[in-house]
Tab-separated table of C-alpha atoms in Angstrom:
chain	number	residue	atom	x	y	z
A	1	MET	CA	-29.904	19.224	38.692
A	2	HIS	CA	-33.258	19.911	37.038
A	3	LYS	CA	-35.294	17.121	35.483
A	4	TYR	CA	-37.505	17.524	32.448
A	5	LYS	CA	-40.242	15.581	30.725
A	6	ILE	CA	-40.144	15.703	26.947
A	7	GLY	CA	-42.672	14.358	24.467
A	8	LEU	CA	-42.902	14.621	20.689
A	9	GLU	CA	-45.550	15.178	18.075
A	10	VAL	CA	-44.069	13.947	14.807
A	11	HIS	CA	-45.743	15.062	11.562
A	12	VAL	CA	-45.000	12.653	8.710
A	13	GLN	CA	-46.083	13.386	5.150
A	14	LEU	CA	-46.912	10.203	3.229
A	15	ASN	CA	-45.245	9.764	-0.159
A	16	THR	CA	-48.417	8.960	-2.067
A	17	LYS	CA	-48.972	9.793	-5.725
A	18	TYR	CA	-52.015	11.930	-5.001
A	19	LYS	CA	-53.214	14.018	-2.077
A	20	LEU	CA	-55.449	12.613	0.643
A	21	PHE	CA	-58.849	13.726	-0.631
A	22	SER	CA	-58.235	15.245	-4.071
A	23	SER	CA	-56.834	14.253	-7.463
A	24	SER	CA	-53.981	16.754	-7.225
A	25	LEU	CA	-50.472	15.310	-7.402
A	26	ASN	CA	-48.523	15.049	-4.158
A	27	ILE	CA	-45.283	16.614	-5.398
A	28	PHE	CA	-42.950	19.051	-3.663
A	29	SER	CA	-42.331	22.212	-5.646
A	30	ASN	CA	-40.675	25.520	-4.900
A	31	ASP	CA	-43.074	27.152	-7.376
A	32	ALA	CA	-46.096	28.209	-5.367
A	33	ASN	CA	-49.593	26.932	-6.174
A	34	THR	CA	-48.615	24.622	-9.031
A	35	TYR	CA	-50.179	21.446	-7.589
A	36	VAL	CA	-53.590	22.447	-6.308
A	37	ASP	CA	-57.094	21.153	-6.929
A	38	ILE	CA	-60.498	22.745	-6.568
A	39	PHE	CA	-61.025	20.714	-3.394
A	40	ASP	CA	-57.693	21.922	-1.971
A	41	LEU	CA	-58.923	25.487	-2.443
A	42	ALA	CA	-62.265	24.610	-0.777
A	43	LEU	CA	-64.352	25.842	-3.685
A	44	PRO	CA	-68.112	25.442	-3.091
A	45	GLY	CA	-69.602	22.123	-4.183
A	46	THR	CA	-66.409	20.070	-3.880
A	47	PHE	CA	-66.325	16.863	-1.850
A	48	PRO	CA	-63.490	14.707	-0.521
A	49	ARG	CA	-62.583	11.330	-2.046
A	50	ILE	CA	-60.424	8.974	0.044
A	51	ASN	CA	-57.004	8.056	-1.335
A	52	LYS	CA	-56.643	4.308	-0.633
A	53	GLU	CA	-52.856	4.452	-1.013
A	54	ALA	CA	-52.657	6.938	1.878
A	55	ILE	CA	-54.762	4.679	4.118
A	56	ILE	CA	-52.549	1.674	3.367
A	57	LYS	CA	-49.359	3.612	4.130
A	58	ALA	CA	-50.881	4.963	7.354
A	59	ILE	CA	-51.731	1.412	8.443
A	60	ARG	CA	-48.186	0.271	7.666
A	61	MET	CA	-46.866	3.066	9.865
A	62	CYS	CA	-49.165	1.962	12.674
A	63	CYS	CA	-47.766	-1.561	12.348
A	64	LEU	CA	-44.225	-0.189	12.663
A	65	LEU	CA	-45.313	1.583	15.848
A	66	LYS	CA	-47.108	-1.554	17.085
A	67	THR	CA	-50.329	0.366	17.723
A	68	ASN	CA	-53.818	-1.045	18.086
A	69	LEU	CA	-55.668	-0.362	14.847
A	70	ALA	CA	-59.136	1.160	14.844
A	71	ASP	CA	-61.987	-1.026	13.633
A	72	LYS	CA	-63.340	1.751	11.408
A	73	LEU	CA	-61.786	4.625	9.495
A	74	CYS	CA	-63.463	7.826	10.729
A	75	PHE	CA	-62.703	11.501	10.158
A	76	ASP	CA	-63.546	14.715	12.004
A	77	ARG	CA	-63.428	18.425	11.281
A	78	LYS	CA	-61.082	20.625	13.290
A	79	HIS	CA	-62.100	24.272	12.924
A	80	TYR	CA	-59.640	27.126	12.982
A	81	TYR	CA	-59.179	30.156	10.778
A	82	TYR	CA	-55.791	30.832	9.253
A	83	PRO	CA	-54.726	31.934	5.743
A	84	ASP	CA	-53.074	28.591	4.939
A	85	LEU	CA	-56.376	26.733	5.467
A	86	PRO	CA	-58.905	27.946	2.844
A	87	SER	CA	-61.752	25.708	4.055
A	88	GLY	CA	-61.628	27.078	7.623
A	89	TYR	CA	-61.335	23.533	8.978
A	90	GLN	CA	-58.919	20.626	8.786
A	91	ILE	CA	-60.053	17.055	8.103
A	92	THR	CA	-58.382	15.005	10.820
A	93	GLN	CA	-59.062	12.208	13.327
A	94	TYR	CA	-60.046	13.175	16.856
A	95	GLU	CA	-62.508	10.683	18.300
A	96	LYS	CA	-61.065	7.556	16.648
A	97	PRO	CA	-57.402	7.806	15.530
A	98	ILE	CA	-56.269	5.138	13.105
A	99	GLY	CA	-53.850	3.759	15.731
A	100	ILE	CA	-53.550	4.043	19.527
A	101	ASN	CA	-51.454	2.647	22.383
A	102	GLY	CA	-48.293	1.678	20.516
A	103	VAL	CA	-44.657	1.253	21.453
A	104	TYR	CA	-41.348	1.843	19.680
A	105	TYR	CA	-38.053	0.488	21.006
A	106	LEU	CA	-34.679	2.217	20.979
A	107	GLN	CA	-31.460	0.246	20.524
A	108	ASN	CA	-31.042	-0.063	24.304
A	109	ASN	CA	-34.568	-1.586	24.395
A	110	LYS	CA	-36.063	1.484	26.069
A	111	ALA	CA	-39.758	1.594	25.186
A	112	ILE	CA	-41.161	4.820	23.746
A	113	LYS	CA	-44.899	4.818	24.370
A	114	ILE	CA	-46.981	5.949	21.399
A	115	LEU	CA	-50.245	7.544	22.526
A	116	ASP	CA	-51.847	7.713	19.091
A	117	ALA	CA	-51.284	8.142	15.373
A	118	HIS	CA	-53.936	10.016	13.441
A	119	LEU	CA	-54.325	10.704	9.734
A	120	GLU	CA	-55.124	14.201	8.513
A	121	CYS	CA	-54.681	16.768	5.741
A	122	ASP	CA	-51.663	19.006	5.860
A	123	ALA	CA	-52.216	22.756	5.703
A	124	GLY	CA	-50.704	25.193	3.229
A	125	LYS	CA	-47.588	27.225	3.866
A	126	LEU	CA	-46.948	30.912	4.442
A	127	LYS	CA	-43.780	32.289	2.877
A	128	ARG	CA	-42.213	35.599	3.778
A	129	TYR	CA	-40.227	37.210	1.022
A	130	ILE	CA	-38.937	40.548	-0.188
A	131	SER	CA	-40.573	41.787	-3.371
A	132	LYS	CA	-39.052	44.415	-5.617
A	133	ASP	CA	-41.170	47.172	-7.068
A	134	ASN	CA	-39.466	49.929	-9.059
A	135	ASN	CA	-36.113	48.833	-7.608
A	136	LEU	CA	-37.460	49.308	-4.078
A	137	SER	CA	-37.342	46.353	-1.717
A	138	ILE	CA	-40.621	45.825	0.124
A	139	PRO	CA	-40.053	43.598	3.148
A	140	ASN	CA	-42.459	41.344	5.044
A	141	ARG	CA	-44.654	40.376	2.121
A	142	LEU	CA	-46.548	37.107	2.646
A	143	GLN	CA	-47.149	34.517	-0.022
A	144	ILE	CA	-49.640	31.697	0.535
A	145	ASP	CA	-48.547	28.419	-1.060
A	146	TYR	CA	-51.297	25.786	-1.269
A	147	ASN	CA	-49.103	23.060	-2.791
A	148	ARG	CA	-48.888	21.399	0.627
A	149	CYS	CA	-52.610	21.830	1.343
A	150	GLY	CA	-54.311	18.412	1.374
A	151	VAL	CA	-51.110	16.331	1.472
A	152	PRO	CA	-51.712	13.159	3.550
A	153	LEU	CA	-50.098	13.542	6.967
A	154	VAL	CA	-49.860	11.203	9.953
A	155	GLU	CA	-49.282	12.843	13.321
A	156	VAL	CA	-47.586	10.528	15.809
A	157	VAL	CA	-47.913	11.564	19.457
A	158	THR	CA	-45.504	10.083	22.012
A	159	ASP	CA	-45.762	10.081	25.779
A	160	CYS	CA	-43.406	12.382	27.723
A	161	VAL	CA	-40.779	9.668	28.231
A	162	PHE	CA	-37.663	11.289	26.756
A	163	ASN	CA	-35.035	12.418	29.245
A	164	ASP	CA	-32.550	14.139	26.942
A	165	TYR	CA	-31.786	15.031	23.358
A	166	SER	CA	-29.717	11.882	22.659
A	167	GLU	CA	-32.806	9.694	23.087
A	168	ILE	CA	-34.859	11.995	20.864
A	169	TYR	CA	-32.178	11.919	18.174
A	170	GLU	CA	-31.977	8.128	18.226
A	171	PHE	CA	-35.762	7.785	18.058
A	172	LEU	CA	-36.059	10.187	15.121
A	173	VAL	CA	-33.186	8.597	13.165
A	174	LEU	CA	-34.501	5.057	13.595
A	175	PHE	CA	-38.102	6.079	12.923
A	176	MET	CA	-37.172	8.004	9.754
A	177	ASN	CA	-35.181	4.993	8.627
A	178	ASP	CA	-38.137	2.643	9.134
A	179	LEU	CA	-40.387	5.015	7.190
A	180	LYS	CA	-37.994	5.145	4.230
A	181	ILE	CA	-37.329	1.421	4.190
A	182	ASN	CA	-41.046	0.647	4.130
A	183	ASP	CA	-41.717	3.313	1.458
A	184	ILE	CA	-44.093	5.255	3.706
A	185	SER	CA	-42.466	8.693	3.580
A	186	ASN	CA	-39.491	10.364	1.909
A	187	THR	CA	-38.654	12.061	5.260
A	188	ARG	CA	-36.940	14.963	3.493
A	189	LEU	CA	-36.539	17.481	6.299
A	190	GLU	CA	-35.739	20.369	3.965
A	191	GLN	CA	-38.997	19.745	2.078
A	192	GLY	CA	-41.119	19.571	5.221
A	193	ASN	CA	-41.890	15.848	4.846
A	194	PHE	CA	-40.916	15.309	8.481
A	195	ARG	CA	-41.600	17.968	11.125
A	196	VAL	CA	-41.509	17.762	14.894
A	197	ASP	CA	-43.320	19.538	17.724
A	198	VAL	CA	-41.537	19.306	21.078
A	199	ASN	CA	-43.510	19.355	24.355
A	200	ILE	CA	-41.279	20.030	27.345
A	201	SER	CA	-41.978	20.726	31.017
A	202	ARG	CA	-39.800	20.848	34.131
A	203	VAL	CA	-40.342	18.405	36.985
A	204	ILE	CA	-40.669	20.278	40.278
A	205	ARG	CA	-41.102	17.264	42.568
A	206	ASP	CA	-42.407	13.739	42.165
A	207	ASN	CA	-44.594	13.921	39.044
A	208	ILE	CA	-45.614	17.560	39.461
A	209	THR	CA	-44.454	19.682	36.528
A	210	THR	CA	-44.402	23.326	35.515
A	211	GLY	CA	-46.367	24.744	32.620
A	212	ARG	CA	-45.565	23.136	29.296
A	213	TYR	CA	-43.814	24.660	26.308
A	214	GLU	CA	-44.981	23.355	22.942
A	215	ILE	CA	-42.432	24.258	20.271
A	216	LYS	CA	-43.976	23.736	16.861
A	217	ASN	CA	-42.816	22.710	13.385
A	218	ILE	CA	-39.088	22.157	13.840
A	219	ASN	CA	-37.581	20.653	10.698
A	220	SER	CA	-34.035	19.677	11.663
A	221	THR	CA	-32.415	17.664	14.443
A	222	ASN	CA	-29.941	20.474	15.197
A	223	ASN	CA	-32.773	22.955	15.688
A	224	ILE	CA	-34.573	20.469	17.945
A	225	GLN	CA	-31.509	20.400	20.168
A	226	LYS	CA	-31.339	24.202	20.210
A	227	ALA	CA	-35.063	24.527	20.922
A	228	ILE	CA	-34.837	22.126	23.879
A	229	THR	CA	-31.884	24.058	25.322
A	230	PHE	CA	-33.706	27.394	25.017
A	231	ALA	CA	-36.897	25.915	26.466
A	232	LYS	CA	-35.067	24.503	29.497
A	233	ASN	CA	-33.667	27.932	30.291
A	234	LYS	CA	-37.039	29.634	29.881
A	235	LEU	CA	-38.809	26.978	31.987
A	236	LEU	CA	-36.747	27.991	35.017
A	237	ASP	CA	-38.942	31.103	35.221
A	238	CYS	CA	-42.086	29.622	33.712
A	239	ASP	CA	-45.477	30.058	35.366
A	240	GLU	CA	-48.227	27.446	35.494
A	241	ASN	CA	-49.625	28.333	32.067
A	242	SER	CA	-48.666	26.344	28.991
A	243	LYS	CA	-47.330	28.284	26.018
A	244	SER	CA	-47.178	27.620	22.307
A	245	MET	CA	-43.823	28.580	20.817
A	246	THR	CA	-42.142	28.410	17.429
A	247	PHE	CA	-38.472	28.194	16.463
A	248	ASN	CA	-37.243	31.423	14.847
A	249	TYR	CA	-34.626	30.456	12.254
A	250	GLU	CA	-33.362	34.008	11.891
A	251	SER	CA	-32.759	34.747	15.580
A	252	ASP	CA	-31.961	31.095	16.442
A	253	ASP	CA	-34.353	31.218	19.371
A	254	ILE	CA	-37.867	30.180	20.359
A	255	VAL	CA	-40.545	32.869	20.304
A	256	PRO	CA	-44.269	32.897	21.127
A	257	SER	CA	-46.529	31.837	18.279
A	258	ARG	CA	-50.265	32.097	17.724
A	259	GLU	CA	-52.411	31.271	20.730
A	260	LYS	CA	-52.956	27.570	21.377
A	261	HIS	CA	-56.624	26.595	21.125
A	262	SER	CA	-58.344	24.027	23.325
A	263	ALA	CA	-60.385	21.115	21.994
A	264	VAL	CA	-63.563	23.068	22.717
A	265	GLN	CA	-62.324	26.065	20.737
A	266	TYR	CA	-61.498	23.837	17.764
A	267	MET	CA	-65.196	22.849	17.667
A	268	TYR	CA	-64.539	19.286	16.575
A	269	MET	CA	-67.394	17.634	14.707
A	270	TYR	CA	-67.929	14.474	12.700
A	271	GLU	CA	-66.981	14.885	9.005
A	272	PRO	CA	-70.358	14.587	7.243
A	273	SER	CA	-68.913	13.961	3.758
A	274	LEU	CA	-66.983	10.821	4.760
A	275	TYR	CA	-68.834	7.823	6.118
A	276	PRO	CA	-67.012	5.379	8.437
A	277	VAL	CA	-65.336	2.567	6.486
A	278	PRO	CA	-64.241	-0.767	8.045
A	279	LEU	CA	-60.448	-0.810	8.165
A	280	SER	CA	-60.475	-4.459	7.112
A	281	VAL	CA	-61.250	-3.272	3.579
A	282	PHE	CA	-57.731	-1.817	3.383
A	283	ILE	CA	-55.928	-4.407	5.510
A	284	ASP	CA	-56.916	-7.178	3.089
A	285	LYS	CA	-54.980	-5.357	0.351
A	286	LEU	CA	-52.000	-4.517	2.540
A	287	PRO	CA	-48.635	-5.946	1.366
A	288	GLU	CA	-46.329	-7.025	4.218
A	289	VAL	CA	-47.654	-4.550	6.740
A	290	LYS	CA	-45.649	-6.088	9.559
A	291	TYR	CA	-42.274	-5.871	7.798
A	292	THR	CA	-39.768	-4.035	9.956
A	293	LEU	CA	-36.025	-3.578	9.958
A	294	ASP	CA	-35.451	-6.212	12.637
A	295	MET	CA	-33.980	-8.721	10.195
A	296	LEU	CA	-31.703	-6.185	8.502
A	297	ARG	CA	-30.740	-4.632	11.824
A	298	ASN	CA	-29.788	-8.031	13.257
A	299	ASN	CA	-27.811	-8.960	10.151
A	300	ILE	CA	-25.657	-5.861	10.568
A	301	ILE	CA	-25.446	-5.639	14.364
A	302	ASN	CA	-24.239	-9.233	14.506
A	303	ILE	CA	-21.270	-8.402	12.294
A	304	PRO	CA	-18.119	-8.350	14.444
A	305	ASN	CA	-16.567	-4.907	14.977
A	306	ILE	CA	-19.108	-3.013	12.852
A	307	GLU	CA	-18.904	0.689	13.730
A	308	SER	CA	-22.035	2.342	15.125
A	309	ASN	CA	-21.820	5.232	12.644
A	310	ILE	CA	-21.728	2.735	9.768
A	311	LEU	CA	-24.815	1.072	11.200
A	312	LEU	CA	-26.698	4.393	11.297
A	313	ILE	CA	-25.724	5.165	7.686
A	314	VAL	CA	-26.982	1.784	6.543
A	315	LEU	CA	-30.211	2.116	8.497
A	316	CYS	CA	-30.912	5.529	6.949
A	317	ASP	CA	-30.357	4.647	3.274
A	318	ASN	CA	-33.153	2.916	1.403
A	319	ASP	CA	-30.856	1.931	-1.482
A	320	LEU	CA	-28.474	0.253	0.929
A	321	LYS	CA	-31.337	-1.680	2.436
A	322	ILE	CA	-32.407	-2.964	-0.979
A	323	LEU	CA	-28.879	-4.025	-1.888
A	324	LEU	CA	-28.019	-5.594	1.454
A	325	ASP	CA	-31.389	-7.288	1.785
A	326	TYR	CA	-30.679	-8.912	-1.578
A	327	ILE	CA	-27.049	-9.801	-0.944
A	328	LEU	CA	-26.616	-10.678	2.746
A	329	GLU	CA	-28.812	-13.767	2.496
A	330	PHE	CA	-26.093	-15.821	0.833
A	331	VAL	CA	-23.010	-14.168	2.343
A	332	ASP	CA	-21.028	-15.958	5.019
A	333	ILE	CA	-21.284	-14.084	8.341
A	334	ASN	CA	-17.489	-13.748	8.553
A	335	ASN	CA	-17.465	-11.742	5.330
A	336	ARG	CA	-20.532	-9.582	5.939
A	337	LYS	CA	-18.531	-6.610	7.162
A	338	ASN	CA	-16.570	-6.503	3.884
A	339	ILE	CA	-19.801	-6.796	1.928
A	340	VAL	CA	-21.399	-3.934	3.879
A	341	TYR	CA	-18.423	-1.651	3.178
A	342	PHE	CA	-18.325	-2.746	-0.464
A	343	VAL	CA	-22.003	-1.940	-1.033
A	344	MET	CA	-21.772	1.333	0.927
A	345	GLU	CA	-18.858	2.600	-1.147
A	346	ASN	CA	-20.543	1.755	-4.441
A	347	ARG	CA	-24.225	2.399	-3.769
A	348	SER	CA	-24.143	5.369	-6.142
A	349	LEU	CA	-24.039	2.883	-9.024
A	350	PHE	CA	-27.491	1.730	-8.026
A	351	ARG	CA	-28.817	5.254	-8.588
A	352	GLU	CA	-26.654	5.995	-11.635
A	353	TYR	CA	-27.840	2.949	-13.574
A	354	GLY	CA	-31.458	2.958	-12.482
A	355	ASP	CA	-32.687	1.492	-15.772
A	356	LEU	CA	-30.461	-1.570	-15.247
A	357	LYS	CA	-31.309	-2.246	-11.615
A	358	ASP	CA	-32.037	-5.955	-11.992
A	359	LYS	CA	-28.884	-6.646	-13.974
A	360	LEU	CA	-26.845	-4.452	-11.665
A	361	LEU	CA	-28.116	-6.363	-8.642
A	362	ARG	CA	-27.035	-9.615	-10.267
A	363	LEU	CA	-23.613	-8.111	-10.957
A	364	LEU	CA	-23.298	-6.943	-7.357
A	365	LYS	CA	-24.298	-10.404	-6.193
A	366	GLU	CA	-21.575	-11.902	-8.407
A	367	ALA	CA	-19.049	-9.349	-7.163
A	368	CYS	CA	-19.903	-10.158	-3.566
A	369	THR	CA	-19.519	-13.849	-4.345
A	370	ILE	CA	-15.962	-13.099	-5.438
A	371	ILE	CA	-15.344	-11.291	-2.134
A	372	ASN	CA	-17.042	-14.116	-0.241
A	373	ASN	CA	-14.719	-16.639	-1.904
A	374	LYS	CA	-11.756	-14.538	-0.771
A	375	LYS	CA	-10.572	-13.647	-4.247
A	376	ALA	CA	-8.900	-10.426	-5.305
A	377	THR	CA	-8.703	-8.824	-8.735
A	378	LYS	CA	-6.137	-6.845	-10.634
A	379	ILE	CA	-8.785	-4.155	-10.963
A	380	ASN	CA	-11.408	-3.048	-8.517
A	381	ILE	CA	-14.503	-5.225	-8.872
A	382	ILE	CA	-16.778	-2.224	-9.178
A	383	GLN	CA	-14.602	-0.886	-12.000
A	384	GLY	CA	-15.253	-4.183	-13.719
A	385	ILE	CA	-18.967	-3.584	-13.274
A	386	LYS	CA	-18.650	-0.084	-14.751
A	387	TYR	CA	-16.749	-1.382	-17.763
A	388	MET	CA	-19.150	-4.243	-18.228
A	389	LEU	CA	-22.223	-2.013	-18.002
A	390	GLU	CA	-21.191	-0.389	-21.273
A	391	ASP	CA	-21.989	-3.649	-23.085
A	392	ILE	CA	-24.398	-5.307	-20.672
A	393	LYS	CA	-27.505	-4.422	-22.671
A	394	ASN	CA	-26.377	-6.845	-25.375
A	395	THR	CA	-24.544	-9.493	-23.301
A	396	HIS	CA	-25.391	-12.150	-20.753
A	397	VAL	CA	-21.843	-12.707	-19.492
A	398	ASN	CA	-21.583	-12.604	-15.700
A	399	LEU	CA	-18.888	-10.680	-13.867
A	400	THR	CA	-16.732	-13.712	-13.054
A	401	GLN	CA	-16.637	-14.783	-16.712
A	402	TRP	CA	-15.936	-11.242	-17.827
A	403	LEU	CA	-12.993	-10.899	-15.446
A	404	GLN	CA	-11.603	-14.287	-16.485
A	405	GLN	CA	-11.960	-13.559	-20.214
A	406	ASN	CA	-10.022	-10.332	-19.709
A	407	ASP	CA	-7.380	-12.063	-17.548
A	408	LEU	CA	-8.219	-9.842	-14.598
A	409	VAL	CA	-8.703	-12.459	-11.889
A	410	ILE	CA	-5.921	-13.320	-9.481
A	411	THR	CA	-6.448	-15.350	-6.319
A	412	ASP	CA	-5.042	-14.532	-2.901
A	413	ILE	CA	-2.721	-17.551	-3.146
A	414	GLN	CA	-1.059	-15.972	-6.185
A	415	ILE	CA	-0.284	-12.886	-4.093
A	416	ASN	CA	2.490	-14.753	-2.359
A	417	GLU	CA	5.176	-13.721	0.067
A	418	ASN	CA	7.902	-13.590	-2.604
A	419	MET	CA	5.921	-10.920	-4.487
A	420	ILE	CA	5.556	-8.846	-1.315
A	421	ILE	CA	9.258	-9.226	-0.504
A	422	LYS	CA	10.117	-8.034	-4.015
A	423	TYR	CA	8.099	-4.847	-3.525
A	424	VAL	CA	9.589	-4.297	-0.065
A	425	LEU	CA	13.118	-4.513	-1.470
A	426	GLU	CA	12.213	-1.939	-4.116
A	427	ASN	CA	11.787	0.572	-1.272
A	428	PHE	CA	14.090	-0.649	1.523
A	429	ALA	CA	17.756	-1.600	1.523
A	430	SER	CA	16.924	-4.924	3.156
A	431	ILE	CA	14.149	-6.792	4.919
A	432	GLU	CA	15.797	-5.971	8.240
A	433	HIS	CA	15.435	-2.266	7.501
A	434	PHE	CA	11.727	-2.827	6.821
A	435	LYS	CA	11.334	-4.745	10.097
A	436	LEU	CA	12.720	-1.746	11.980
A	437	SER	CA	10.400	0.737	10.229
A	438	ASP	CA	7.378	2.406	11.850
A	439	GLN	CA	3.634	2.394	11.161
A	440	ARG	CA	3.914	5.078	8.482
A	441	ALA	CA	6.283	2.881	6.495
A	442	LEU	CA	3.854	-0.017	6.807
A	443	ASN	CA	0.977	2.123	5.523
A	444	PHE	CA	3.166	3.315	2.649
A	445	MET	CA	3.966	-0.270	1.674
A	446	ILE	CA	0.293	-1.248	1.739
A	447	GLY	CA	-0.488	1.542	-0.725
A	448	TYR	CA	2.562	0.720	-2.837
A	449	VAL	CA	1.615	-2.949	-3.200
A	450	MET	CA	-2.004	-2.029	-3.998
A	451	LYS	CA	-0.745	0.123	-6.870
A	452	LYS	CA	1.356	-2.749	-8.159
A	453	ILE	CA	-1.408	-5.345	-7.784
A	454	LYS	CA	-4.536	-3.410	-8.601
A	455	GLY	CA	-7.603	-4.601	-6.762
A	456	ALA	CA	-5.623	-6.543	-4.163
A	457	ARG	CA	-7.297	-6.453	-0.781
A	458	PRO	CA	-5.443	-4.202	1.701
A	459	VAL	CA	-6.291	-6.529	4.608
A	460	ILE	CA	-4.397	-9.394	2.915
A	461	ILE	CA	-1.460	-7.155	1.978
A	462	LYS	CA	-1.198	-5.848	5.540
A	463	GLN	CA	-1.288	-9.365	6.946
A	464	MET	CA	1.512	-10.488	4.607
A	465	LEU	CA	3.618	-7.446	5.453
A	466	MET	CA	3.102	-8.041	9.179
A	467	ASN	CA	4.140	-11.680	8.707
A	468	ILE	CA	7.356	-10.481	7.092
A	469	LYS	CA	8.008	-7.958	9.886
A	470	ASN	CA	7.451	-10.599	12.573
A	471	SER	CA	9.298	-13.428	10.821
A	472	ASN	CA	12.779	-14.679	11.669
A	473	SER	CA	13.765	-14.845	8.009
A	474	ASN	CA	17.196	-13.472	7.048
A	475	VAL	CA	16.212	-12.483	3.510
A	476	LYS	CA	18.422	-9.652	2.264
């Protein structure tokens, strides 16, 4: 059984309003060269101007990764010549990254060592397309898109501590979640906000490894898994030399890319247009830099019988975090699971009524209070919110009052056993016949009663039906 050492270089675009050193908007667009500035195009006489928002977000990311922050903000030039880099160099951090020596923990408490996190400008993008000239298709045309050029990017470099893809997947999912929750990056893989380079080598014996494969710019978790599988097979015959590879989306394979330069070949030099700035200047203006998902994660993990896939969905949705962070504070722990499902199922309302967010949050809080008090309604609570939102701009009535005024509230006590027995007898010849029925009949009855008592909680209906099935009553 072969062993491998795998490390990651994660490229995270920051969701700032402007680019790192120019006044151009930081907006994704499929239309090439629509958001570019004279500095992005490296026109003579242009100089960089630091975007403070990007520095603050980069520091927040370093706090998530528990890195040691640099005392000063310094930048360097990394020289290489490629069409997507009009200046012929990239402004990055080589000598003094913004953060070093961090750690990030997986759910099993395994520590992922973070070597460094450095802030830099993203490069442009080369697009291959087929142009049509006089109805003739001309393949392999290249288009240079500079929209991405100058976008603030933090490159996070991990140590080679990953053993398999499952650990990589967990790290990426949790890390992307933390970035979204803290409003650092949109992490839209399809837009290139979050890209991964995979460094993989095979362990021959002890800590001696073969040459390393560096697979660059992979933008989906599925392709990362494929790239690792292909690399493992190729490493069986690999020589001592390291190779730079790229994932070919057409052939679904990894292929050699442009030659990997060494630090000497990059000709790093101090960026003369940007003087070192004490990082304390930005830290003083930093809001809640140490906020992480620990509180939210604990609130949900401590819920009895919460499914792991539900947990991952919650951890990866910023809207859910906002809603749950607002609601779970006053919810009894025994009812948190119901609240989580309730908010998950209806989180689209938060997006649909964006101009009424504050009022909607209050309504959701009121709705969750009804669930917390173990009440049911003749209509679904969220339907009540939808109806009420039609008039909410001109009313201050809360959800409980609205439901009561419309005679839509019914407590669990009012859903009594006699009502359930009545509905059972509408479908079975006797209670004894129902007692002898199977699970499908039970599920049918749960749905039937829910139709009769709209908004009734299925858990309560099931419990009442099970009580009838297990009782010694001789009701006919």
